[in-house]
Tab-separated table of C-alpha atoms in Angstrom:
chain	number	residue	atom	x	y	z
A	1	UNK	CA	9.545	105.207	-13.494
A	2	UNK	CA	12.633	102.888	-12.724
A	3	UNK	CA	12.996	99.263	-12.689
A	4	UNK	CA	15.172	98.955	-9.461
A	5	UNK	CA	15.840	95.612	-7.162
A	6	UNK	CA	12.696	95.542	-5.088
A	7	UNK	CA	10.256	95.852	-8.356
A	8	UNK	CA	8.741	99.041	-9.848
A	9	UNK	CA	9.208	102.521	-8.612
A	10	UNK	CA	7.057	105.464	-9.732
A	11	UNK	CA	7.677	109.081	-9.218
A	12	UNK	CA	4.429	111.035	-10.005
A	13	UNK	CA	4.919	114.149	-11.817
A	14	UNK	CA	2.974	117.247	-9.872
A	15	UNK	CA	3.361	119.258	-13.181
A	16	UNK	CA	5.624	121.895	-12.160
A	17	UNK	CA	8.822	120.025	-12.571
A	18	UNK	CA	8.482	118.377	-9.563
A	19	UNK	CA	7.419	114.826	-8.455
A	20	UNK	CA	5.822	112.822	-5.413
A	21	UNK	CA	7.510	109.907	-4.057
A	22	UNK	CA	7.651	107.047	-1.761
A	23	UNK	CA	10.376	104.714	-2.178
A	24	UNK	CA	8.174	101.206	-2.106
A	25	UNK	CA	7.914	99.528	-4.929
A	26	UNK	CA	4.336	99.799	-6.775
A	27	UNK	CA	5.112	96.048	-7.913
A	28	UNK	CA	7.238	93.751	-6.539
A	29	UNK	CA	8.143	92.384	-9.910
A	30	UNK	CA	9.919	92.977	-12.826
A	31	UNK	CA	12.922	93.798	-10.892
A	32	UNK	CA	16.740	92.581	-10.217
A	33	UNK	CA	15.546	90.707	-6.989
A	34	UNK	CA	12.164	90.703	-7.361
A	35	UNK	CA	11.633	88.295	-10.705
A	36	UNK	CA	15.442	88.159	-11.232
A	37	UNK	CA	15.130	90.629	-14.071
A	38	UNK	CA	18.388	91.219	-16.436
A	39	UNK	CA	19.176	94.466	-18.667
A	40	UNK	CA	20.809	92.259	-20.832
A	41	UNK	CA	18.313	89.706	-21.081
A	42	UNK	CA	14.919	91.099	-20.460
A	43	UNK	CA	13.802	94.489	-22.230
A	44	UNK	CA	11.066	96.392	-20.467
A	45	UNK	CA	8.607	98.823	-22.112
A	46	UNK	CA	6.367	101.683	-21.532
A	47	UNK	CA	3.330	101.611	-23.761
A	48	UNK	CA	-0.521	101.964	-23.974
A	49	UNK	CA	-1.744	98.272	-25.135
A	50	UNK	CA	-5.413	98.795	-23.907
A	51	UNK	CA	-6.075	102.420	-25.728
A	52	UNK	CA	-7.154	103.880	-22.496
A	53	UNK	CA	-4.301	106.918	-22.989
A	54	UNK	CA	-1.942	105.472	-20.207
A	55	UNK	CA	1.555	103.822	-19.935
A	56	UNK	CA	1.030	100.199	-19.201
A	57	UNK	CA	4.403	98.426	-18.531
A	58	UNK	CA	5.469	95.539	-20.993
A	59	UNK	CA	8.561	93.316	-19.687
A	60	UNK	CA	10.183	90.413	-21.910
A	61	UNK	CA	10.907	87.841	-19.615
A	62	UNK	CA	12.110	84.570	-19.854
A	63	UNK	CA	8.617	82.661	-20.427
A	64	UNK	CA	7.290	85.732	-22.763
A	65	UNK	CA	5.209	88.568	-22.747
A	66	UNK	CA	4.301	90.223	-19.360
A	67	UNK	CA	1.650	93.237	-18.975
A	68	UNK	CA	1.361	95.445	-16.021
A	69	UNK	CA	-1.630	97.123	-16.837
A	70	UNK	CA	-1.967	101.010	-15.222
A	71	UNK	CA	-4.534	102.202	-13.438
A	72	UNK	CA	-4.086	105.575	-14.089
A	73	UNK	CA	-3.090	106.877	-10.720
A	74	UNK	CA	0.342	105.446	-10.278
A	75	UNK	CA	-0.097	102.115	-9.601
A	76	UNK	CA	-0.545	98.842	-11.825
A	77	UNK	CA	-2.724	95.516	-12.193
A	78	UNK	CA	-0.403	92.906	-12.446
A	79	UNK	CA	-0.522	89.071	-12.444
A	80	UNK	CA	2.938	87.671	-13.319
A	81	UNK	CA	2.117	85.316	-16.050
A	82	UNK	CA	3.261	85.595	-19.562
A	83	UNK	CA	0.418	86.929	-21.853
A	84	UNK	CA	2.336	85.590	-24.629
A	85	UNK	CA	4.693	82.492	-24.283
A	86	UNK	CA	6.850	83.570	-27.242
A	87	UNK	CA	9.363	86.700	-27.962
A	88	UNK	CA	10.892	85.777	-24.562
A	89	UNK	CA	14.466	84.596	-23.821
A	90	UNK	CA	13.109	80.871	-23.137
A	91	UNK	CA	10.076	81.011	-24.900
A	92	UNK	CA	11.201	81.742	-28.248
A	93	UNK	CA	14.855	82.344	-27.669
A	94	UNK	CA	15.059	86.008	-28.125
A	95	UNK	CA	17.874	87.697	-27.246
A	96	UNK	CA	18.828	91.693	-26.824
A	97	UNK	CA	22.011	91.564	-28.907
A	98	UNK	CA	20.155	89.982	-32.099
A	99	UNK	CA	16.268	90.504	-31.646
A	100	UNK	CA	15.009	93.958	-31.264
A	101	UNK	CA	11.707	94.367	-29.692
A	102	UNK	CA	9.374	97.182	-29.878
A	103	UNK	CA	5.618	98.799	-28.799
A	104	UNK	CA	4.109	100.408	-31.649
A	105	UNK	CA	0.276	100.693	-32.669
A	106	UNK	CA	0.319	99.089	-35.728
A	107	UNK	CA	-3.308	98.107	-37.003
A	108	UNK	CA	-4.283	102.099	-35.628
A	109	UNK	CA	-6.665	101.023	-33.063
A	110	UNK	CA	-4.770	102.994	-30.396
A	111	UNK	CA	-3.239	99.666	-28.547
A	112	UNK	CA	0.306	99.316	-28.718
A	113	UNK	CA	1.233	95.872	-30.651
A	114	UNK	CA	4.550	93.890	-30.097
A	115	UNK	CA	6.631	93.869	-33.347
A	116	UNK	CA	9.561	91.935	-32.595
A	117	UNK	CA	12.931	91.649	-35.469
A	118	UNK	CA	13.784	87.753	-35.200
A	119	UNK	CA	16.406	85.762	-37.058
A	120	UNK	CA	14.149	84.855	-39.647
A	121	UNK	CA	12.054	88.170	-40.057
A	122	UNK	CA	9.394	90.389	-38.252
A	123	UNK	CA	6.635	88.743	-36.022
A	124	UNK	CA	3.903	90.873	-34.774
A	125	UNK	CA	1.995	90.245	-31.567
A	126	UNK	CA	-2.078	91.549	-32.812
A	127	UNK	CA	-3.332	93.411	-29.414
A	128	UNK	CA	-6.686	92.804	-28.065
A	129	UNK	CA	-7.414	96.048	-26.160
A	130	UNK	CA	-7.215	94.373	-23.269
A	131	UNK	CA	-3.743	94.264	-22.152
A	132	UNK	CA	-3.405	90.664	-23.797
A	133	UNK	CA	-2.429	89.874	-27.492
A	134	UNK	CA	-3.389	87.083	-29.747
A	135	UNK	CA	-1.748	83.758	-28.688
A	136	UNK	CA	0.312	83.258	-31.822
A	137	UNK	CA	2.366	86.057	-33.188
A	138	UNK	CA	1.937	86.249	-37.224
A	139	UNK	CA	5.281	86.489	-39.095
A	140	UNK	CA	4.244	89.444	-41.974
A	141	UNK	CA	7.852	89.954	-43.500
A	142	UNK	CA	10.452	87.323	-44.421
A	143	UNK	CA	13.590	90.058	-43.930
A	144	UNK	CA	15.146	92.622	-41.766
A	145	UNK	CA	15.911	89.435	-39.406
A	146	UNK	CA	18.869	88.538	-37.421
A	147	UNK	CA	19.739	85.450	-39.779
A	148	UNK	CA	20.256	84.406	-43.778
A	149	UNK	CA	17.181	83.183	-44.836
A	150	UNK	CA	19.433	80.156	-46.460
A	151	UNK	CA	16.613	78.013	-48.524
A	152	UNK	CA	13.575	79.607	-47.781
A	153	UNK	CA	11.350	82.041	-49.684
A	154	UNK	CA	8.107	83.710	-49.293
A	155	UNK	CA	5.880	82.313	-52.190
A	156	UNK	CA	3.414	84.930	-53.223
A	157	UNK	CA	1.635	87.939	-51.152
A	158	UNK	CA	0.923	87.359	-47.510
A	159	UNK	CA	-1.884	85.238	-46.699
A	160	UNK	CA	-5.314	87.098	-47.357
A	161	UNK	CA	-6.738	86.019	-43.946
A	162	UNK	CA	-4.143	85.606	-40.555
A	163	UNK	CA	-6.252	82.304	-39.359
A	164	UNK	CA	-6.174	80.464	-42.664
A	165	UNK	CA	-4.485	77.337	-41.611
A	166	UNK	CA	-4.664	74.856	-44.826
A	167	UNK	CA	-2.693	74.784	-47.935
A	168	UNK	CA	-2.588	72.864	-51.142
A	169	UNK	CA	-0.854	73.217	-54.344
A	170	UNK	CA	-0.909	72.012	-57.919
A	171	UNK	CA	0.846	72.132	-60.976
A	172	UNK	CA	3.863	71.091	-60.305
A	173	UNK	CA	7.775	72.660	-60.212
A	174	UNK	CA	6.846	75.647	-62.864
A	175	UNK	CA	3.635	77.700	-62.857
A	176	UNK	CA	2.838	76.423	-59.158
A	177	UNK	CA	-1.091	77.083	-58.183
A	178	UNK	CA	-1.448	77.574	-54.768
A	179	UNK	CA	-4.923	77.364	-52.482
A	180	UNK	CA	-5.373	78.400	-48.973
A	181	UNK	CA	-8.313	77.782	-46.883
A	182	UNK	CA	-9.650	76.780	-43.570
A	183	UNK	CA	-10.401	80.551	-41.746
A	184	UNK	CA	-13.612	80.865	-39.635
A	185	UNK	CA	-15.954	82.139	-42.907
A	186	UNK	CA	-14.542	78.721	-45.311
A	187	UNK	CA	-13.371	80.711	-47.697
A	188	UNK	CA	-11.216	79.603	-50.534
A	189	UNK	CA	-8.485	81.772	-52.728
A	190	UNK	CA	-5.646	80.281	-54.808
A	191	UNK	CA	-2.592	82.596	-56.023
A	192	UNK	CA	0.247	81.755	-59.017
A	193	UNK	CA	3.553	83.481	-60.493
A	194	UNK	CA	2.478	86.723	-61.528
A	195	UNK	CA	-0.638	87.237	-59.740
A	196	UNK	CA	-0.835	90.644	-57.646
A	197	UNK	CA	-2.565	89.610	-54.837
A	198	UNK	CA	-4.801	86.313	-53.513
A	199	UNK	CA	-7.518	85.571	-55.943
A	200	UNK	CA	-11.074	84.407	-53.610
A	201	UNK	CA	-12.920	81.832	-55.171
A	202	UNK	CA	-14.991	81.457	-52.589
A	203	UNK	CA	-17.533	82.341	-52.199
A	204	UNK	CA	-18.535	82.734	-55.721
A	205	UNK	CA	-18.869	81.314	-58.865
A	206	UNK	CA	-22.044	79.096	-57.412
A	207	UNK	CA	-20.654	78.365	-54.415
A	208	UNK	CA	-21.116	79.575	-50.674
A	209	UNK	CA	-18.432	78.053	-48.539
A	210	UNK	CA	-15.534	75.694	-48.972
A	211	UNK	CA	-15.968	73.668	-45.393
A	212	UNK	CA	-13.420	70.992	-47.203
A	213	UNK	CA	-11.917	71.498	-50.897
A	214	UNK	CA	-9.173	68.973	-52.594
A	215	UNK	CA	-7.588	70.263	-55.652
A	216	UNK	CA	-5.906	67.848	-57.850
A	217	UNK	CA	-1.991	67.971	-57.510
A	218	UNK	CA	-1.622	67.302	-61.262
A	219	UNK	CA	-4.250	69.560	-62.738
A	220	UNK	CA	-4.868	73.231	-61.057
A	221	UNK	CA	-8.369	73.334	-63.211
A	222	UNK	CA	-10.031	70.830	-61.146
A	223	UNK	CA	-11.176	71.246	-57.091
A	224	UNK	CA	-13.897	69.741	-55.572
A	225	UNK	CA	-15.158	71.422	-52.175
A	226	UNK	CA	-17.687	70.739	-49.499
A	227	UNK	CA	-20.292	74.009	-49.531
A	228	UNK	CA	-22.796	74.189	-46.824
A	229	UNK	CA	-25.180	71.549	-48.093
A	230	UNK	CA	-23.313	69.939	-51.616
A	231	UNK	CA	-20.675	68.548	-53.002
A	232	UNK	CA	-19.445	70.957	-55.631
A	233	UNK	CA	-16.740	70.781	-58.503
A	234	UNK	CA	-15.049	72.668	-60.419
A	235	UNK	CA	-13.035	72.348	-63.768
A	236	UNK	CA	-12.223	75.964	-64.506
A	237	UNK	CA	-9.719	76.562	-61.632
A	238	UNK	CA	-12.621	77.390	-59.410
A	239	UNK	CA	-13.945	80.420	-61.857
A	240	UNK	CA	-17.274	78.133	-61.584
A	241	UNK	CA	-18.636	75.302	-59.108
A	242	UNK	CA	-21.203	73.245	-60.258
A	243	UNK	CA	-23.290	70.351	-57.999
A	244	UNK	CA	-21.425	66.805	-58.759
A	245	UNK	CA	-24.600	64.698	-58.519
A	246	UNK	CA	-23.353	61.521	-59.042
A	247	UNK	CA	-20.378	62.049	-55.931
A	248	UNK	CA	-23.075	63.937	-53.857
A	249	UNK	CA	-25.310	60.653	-54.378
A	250	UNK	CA	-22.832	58.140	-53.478
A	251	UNK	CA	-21.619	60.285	-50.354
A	252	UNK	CA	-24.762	60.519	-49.288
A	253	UNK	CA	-25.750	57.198	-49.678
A	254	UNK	CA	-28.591	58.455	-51.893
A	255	UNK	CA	-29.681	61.614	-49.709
A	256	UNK	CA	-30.166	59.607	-45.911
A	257	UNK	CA	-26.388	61.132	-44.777
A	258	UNK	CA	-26.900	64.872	-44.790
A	259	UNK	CA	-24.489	66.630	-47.388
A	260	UNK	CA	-24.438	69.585	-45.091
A	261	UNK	CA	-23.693	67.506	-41.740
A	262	UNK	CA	-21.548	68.828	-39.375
A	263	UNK	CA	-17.920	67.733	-38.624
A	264	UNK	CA	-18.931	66.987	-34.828
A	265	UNK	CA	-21.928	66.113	-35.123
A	266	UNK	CA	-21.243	62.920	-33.259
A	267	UNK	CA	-19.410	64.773	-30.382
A	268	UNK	CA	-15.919	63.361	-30.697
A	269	UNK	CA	-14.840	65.996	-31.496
A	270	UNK	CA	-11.604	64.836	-34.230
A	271	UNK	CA	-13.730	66.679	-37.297
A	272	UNK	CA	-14.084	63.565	-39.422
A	273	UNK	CA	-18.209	63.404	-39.041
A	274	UNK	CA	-18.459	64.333	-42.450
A	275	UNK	CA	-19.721	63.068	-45.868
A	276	UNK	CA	-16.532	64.222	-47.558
A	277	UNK	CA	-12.914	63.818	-45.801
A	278	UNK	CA	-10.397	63.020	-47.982
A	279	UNK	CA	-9.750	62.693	-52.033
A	280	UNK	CA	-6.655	60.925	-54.178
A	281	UNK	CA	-6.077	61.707	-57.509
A	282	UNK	CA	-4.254	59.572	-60.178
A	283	UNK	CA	-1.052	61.612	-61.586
A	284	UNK	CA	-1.557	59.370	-65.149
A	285	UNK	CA	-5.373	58.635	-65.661
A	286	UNK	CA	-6.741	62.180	-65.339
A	287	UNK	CA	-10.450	60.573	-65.281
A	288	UNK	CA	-9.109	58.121	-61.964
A	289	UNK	CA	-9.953	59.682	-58.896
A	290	UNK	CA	-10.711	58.964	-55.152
A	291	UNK	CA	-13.330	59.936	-52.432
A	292	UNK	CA	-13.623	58.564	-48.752
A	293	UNK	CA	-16.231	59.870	-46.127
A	294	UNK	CA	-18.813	58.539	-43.699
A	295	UNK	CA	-20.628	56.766	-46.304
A	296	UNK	CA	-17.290	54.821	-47.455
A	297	UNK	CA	-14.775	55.209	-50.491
A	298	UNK	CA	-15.829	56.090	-54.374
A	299	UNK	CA	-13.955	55.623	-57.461
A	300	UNK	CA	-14.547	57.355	-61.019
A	301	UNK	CA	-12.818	56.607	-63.511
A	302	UNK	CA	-13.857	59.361	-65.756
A	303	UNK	CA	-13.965	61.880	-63.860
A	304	UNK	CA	-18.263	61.846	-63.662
A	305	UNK	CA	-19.347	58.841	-62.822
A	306	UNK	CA	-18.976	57.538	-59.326
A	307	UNK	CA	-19.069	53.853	-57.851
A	308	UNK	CA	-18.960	52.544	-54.469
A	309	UNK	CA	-15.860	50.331	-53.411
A	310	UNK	CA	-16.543	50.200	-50.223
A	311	UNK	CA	-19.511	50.872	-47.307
A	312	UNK	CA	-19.324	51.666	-44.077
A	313	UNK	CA	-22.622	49.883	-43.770
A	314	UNK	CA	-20.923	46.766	-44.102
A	315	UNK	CA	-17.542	47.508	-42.415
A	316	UNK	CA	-18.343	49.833	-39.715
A	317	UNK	CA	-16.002	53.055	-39.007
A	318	UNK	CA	-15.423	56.392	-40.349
A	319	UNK	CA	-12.851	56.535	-43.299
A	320	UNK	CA	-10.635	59.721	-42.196
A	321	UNK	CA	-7.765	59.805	-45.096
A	322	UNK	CA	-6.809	57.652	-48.008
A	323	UNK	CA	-3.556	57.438	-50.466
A	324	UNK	CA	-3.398	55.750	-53.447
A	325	UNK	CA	-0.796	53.900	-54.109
A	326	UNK	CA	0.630	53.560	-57.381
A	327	UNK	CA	3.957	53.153	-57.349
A	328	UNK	CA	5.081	50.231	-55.411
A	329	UNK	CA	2.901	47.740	-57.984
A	330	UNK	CA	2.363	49.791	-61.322
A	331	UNK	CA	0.890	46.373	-62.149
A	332	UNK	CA	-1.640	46.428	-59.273
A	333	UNK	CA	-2.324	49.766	-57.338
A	334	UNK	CA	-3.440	50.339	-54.242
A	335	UNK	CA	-6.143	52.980	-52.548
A	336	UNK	CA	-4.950	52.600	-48.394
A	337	UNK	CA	-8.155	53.878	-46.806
A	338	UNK	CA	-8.027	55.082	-42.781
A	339	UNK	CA	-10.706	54.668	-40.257
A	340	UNK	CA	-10.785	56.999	-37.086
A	341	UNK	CA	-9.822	55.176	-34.385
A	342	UNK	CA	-9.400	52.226	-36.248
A	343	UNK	CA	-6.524	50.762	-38.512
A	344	UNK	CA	-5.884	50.999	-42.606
A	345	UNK	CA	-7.657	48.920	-45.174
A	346	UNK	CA	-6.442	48.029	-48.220
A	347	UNK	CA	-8.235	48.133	-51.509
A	348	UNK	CA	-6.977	46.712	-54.255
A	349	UNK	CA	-8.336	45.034	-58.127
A	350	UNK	CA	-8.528	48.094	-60.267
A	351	UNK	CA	-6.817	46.147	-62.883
A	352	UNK	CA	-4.059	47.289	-65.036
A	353	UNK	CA	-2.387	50.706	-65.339
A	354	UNK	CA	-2.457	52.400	-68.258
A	355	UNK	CA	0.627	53.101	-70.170
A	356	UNK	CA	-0.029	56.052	-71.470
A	357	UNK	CA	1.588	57.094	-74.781
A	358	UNK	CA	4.118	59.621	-75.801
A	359	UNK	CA	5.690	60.883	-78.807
A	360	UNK	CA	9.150	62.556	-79.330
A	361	UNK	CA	9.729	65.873	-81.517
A	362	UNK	CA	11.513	63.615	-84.157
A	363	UNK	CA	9.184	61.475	-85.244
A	364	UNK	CA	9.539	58.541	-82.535
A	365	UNK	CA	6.611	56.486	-80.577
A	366	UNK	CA	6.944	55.642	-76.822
A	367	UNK	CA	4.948	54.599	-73.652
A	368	UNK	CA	5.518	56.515	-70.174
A	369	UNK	CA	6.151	55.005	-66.462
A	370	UNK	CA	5.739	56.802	-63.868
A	371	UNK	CA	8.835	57.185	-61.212
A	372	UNK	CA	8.547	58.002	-57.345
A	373	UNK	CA	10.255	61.286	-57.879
A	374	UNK	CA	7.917	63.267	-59.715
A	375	UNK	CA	10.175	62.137	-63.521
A	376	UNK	CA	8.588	59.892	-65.795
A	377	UNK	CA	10.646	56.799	-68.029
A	378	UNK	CA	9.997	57.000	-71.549
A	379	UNK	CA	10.590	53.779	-73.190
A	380	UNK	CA	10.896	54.481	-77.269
A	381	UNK	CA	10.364	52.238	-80.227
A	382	UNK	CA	14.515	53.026	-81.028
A	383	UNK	CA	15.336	51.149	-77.933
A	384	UNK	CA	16.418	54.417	-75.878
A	385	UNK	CA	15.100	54.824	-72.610
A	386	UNK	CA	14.874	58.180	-70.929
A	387	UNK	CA	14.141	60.254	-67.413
A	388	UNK	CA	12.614	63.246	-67.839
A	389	UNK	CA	10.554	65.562	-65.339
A	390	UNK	CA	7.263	65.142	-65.593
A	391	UNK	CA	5.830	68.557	-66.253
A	392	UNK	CA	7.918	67.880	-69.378
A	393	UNK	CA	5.090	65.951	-71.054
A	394	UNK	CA	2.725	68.128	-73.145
A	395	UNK	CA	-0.684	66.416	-72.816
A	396	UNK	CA	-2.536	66.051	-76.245
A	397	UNK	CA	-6.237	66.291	-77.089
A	398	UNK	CA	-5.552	62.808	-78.452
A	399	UNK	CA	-4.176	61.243	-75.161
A	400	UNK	CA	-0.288	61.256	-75.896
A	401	UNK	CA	1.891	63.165	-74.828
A	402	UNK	CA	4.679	65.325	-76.481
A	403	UNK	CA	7.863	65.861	-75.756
């Protein structure tokens, strides 16, 4: 087979050293004329990518991926558009001198898959069997790229499932806790320093799916998640998951919203349609926390009981996302609440922060204030005043903290 001006040239084999040939091109593509092909630019492959036994032709042009698929008698279905807009020299910025390409079967299905060496790593396009690959290449190994990695790092194993697509962490700088969710079953797993391999959480431990879950950026132990028809929380790092009644009745509005509705249910189609979109947590007042959904936004401030501050009975709209805002007025702090489609409202009165106490190794007595940068000022009964991290603090069983 050669890849001259016109397009494709094949020379069939007649199995006794010999070969039959016409000079005409079999496609009129994936040549120096025809498609303005470059040997310096666009690598072109022989490899099976539908498992069928033969040679399909895979070119790297400059918009992507292109498949020529054979038809097993010397000739080749073609259409000349990319199957993959990425590990081409536009789409993707490959280049021969720095990315190498190859066709190898990979997942031992017997279709080829694209593995291609970038500057940050190896990407791997997932064939379908078809002659097409997955849309979005998955990037399994942070090395043997054509650049330094400079600040990046892979944090933990690779991700149990390729189409998780949300993220959340807790803990803080040292003994991070990360979650990952959001594939097609709703599962949930969470992974930290030392940990061999992603830990599933759900399902199990009581609960079925994890359609939403919010884990609290200051406390790893506590997650609350969205299951197929509750609201579920748990306060074990997700070992357990027990029903939180009192959320699941004011999300509900007392049972009349269905805690199992569906995120489209009302055909818009943005995913906010249901009883549980967004939490906020409170990095000082472990019991303060946050809930918004279609029913409106909740408060505890223990960390049981829940209260309604506002209803979308009254104000019409669907709350989307909230933030609560606690640094700009210590004194007065703020929970932000969006509506889809709508604007931000602004909810405010929840009365003085606070302080909470701390105590120093030698004997002194202090209050805390929390800064925007993740420290904490300690103000002591000596006069000194200090900035420390915050994952300093020790929490107590009395309340104070110890440093």
């Amino acid at each position: 087979m050669g890849f001259g001006d016109a397009g494709v040239y094949v020379a069939r084999s007649n199995g006794d050293g010999t070969f039959a040939f016409t000079p005409v091109p079999v496609i009129a593509d994936f040549g120096f004329e025809a498609g303005g092909w470059r040997v310096e630019k666009h690598p072109r492959f022989l490899a099976d990518v539908t498992g069928e036994g033969r040679a399909d032709i895979v070119g790297f042009g400059d918009a992507g991926v292109y498949v020529a698929r054979s038809n097993g008698d010397g000739t080749f279905a073609f259409t000349p558009e990319p199957v993959i807009a990425d590990f081409g020299f536009e789409a993707g910025g490959w280049r021969v001198e720095k990315h190498p390409r190859f066709l190898a079967d990979v997942t031992g299905d017997g279709s080829a898959e694209i593995v291609g060496f970038g500057d940050a790593g190896v990407l791997v396009g997932l064939a379908k069997g078809d002659g097409t690959f997955q849309p979005r290449p998955l990037f399994v190994i942070p090395n043997f790229g054509y650049g330094n990695n400079g600040p990046v790092e892979q944090q933990g194993p690779f991700l149990p499932d390729p189409n998780v697509g949300i993220v959340q962490a807790s803990g803080g700088y040292s003994g991070t806790v990360f979650f990952v969710g959001g594939d097609d079953a709703a599962r949930l797993w969470k992974w930290t320093d030392g940990m061999a391999a992603w830990q599933q959480l759900v399902p199990g431990g009581g609960a079925s799916q994890a359609r939403r879950f919010f884990v609290n950026p200051y406390d790893p132990s506590v997650i609350y998640l969205l299951d197929t028809d509750h609201v579920m929380r748990s306060d074990d790092g997700g070992v357990t998951w027990q029903v939180d009644a009192s959320l699941e009745q004011q999300l509900t509005c007392g049972g009349r919203i269905p805690a199992g509705r569906d995120e489209d249910a009302d055909g818009q189609g943005d995913h906010y349609d249901v009883v549980l979109s967004d939490m906020q947590f409170d990095p000082l007042n472990a019991g303060r926390r946050f809930a918004v959904g279609l029913g409106g936004a909740f408060l505890t401030t223990d960390g049981v009981n829940w209260q309604r501050l506002l209803d979308t009975g009254a104000m019409r709209g669907r709350p989307a996302n909230c933030y609560f805002d606690w640094i700009s007025q210590p004194s007065d702090p703020a929970l932000y609440v969006s509506f889809a489609g709508r604007s931000i409202v602004k909810i405010s009165g929840f009365g003085p922060r606070r302080r909470p106490p701390v105590r120093t190794a030698d004997g002194h007595v202090g209050t805390t204030r929390p800064l925007p940068d993740d420290r904490v000022l300690l103000e002591l009964d000596d006069g000194r005043s200090l900035v420390v991290d915050a994952d300093q603090l020790q929490p107590q069983d009395d309340g104070t903290y110890l440093i």
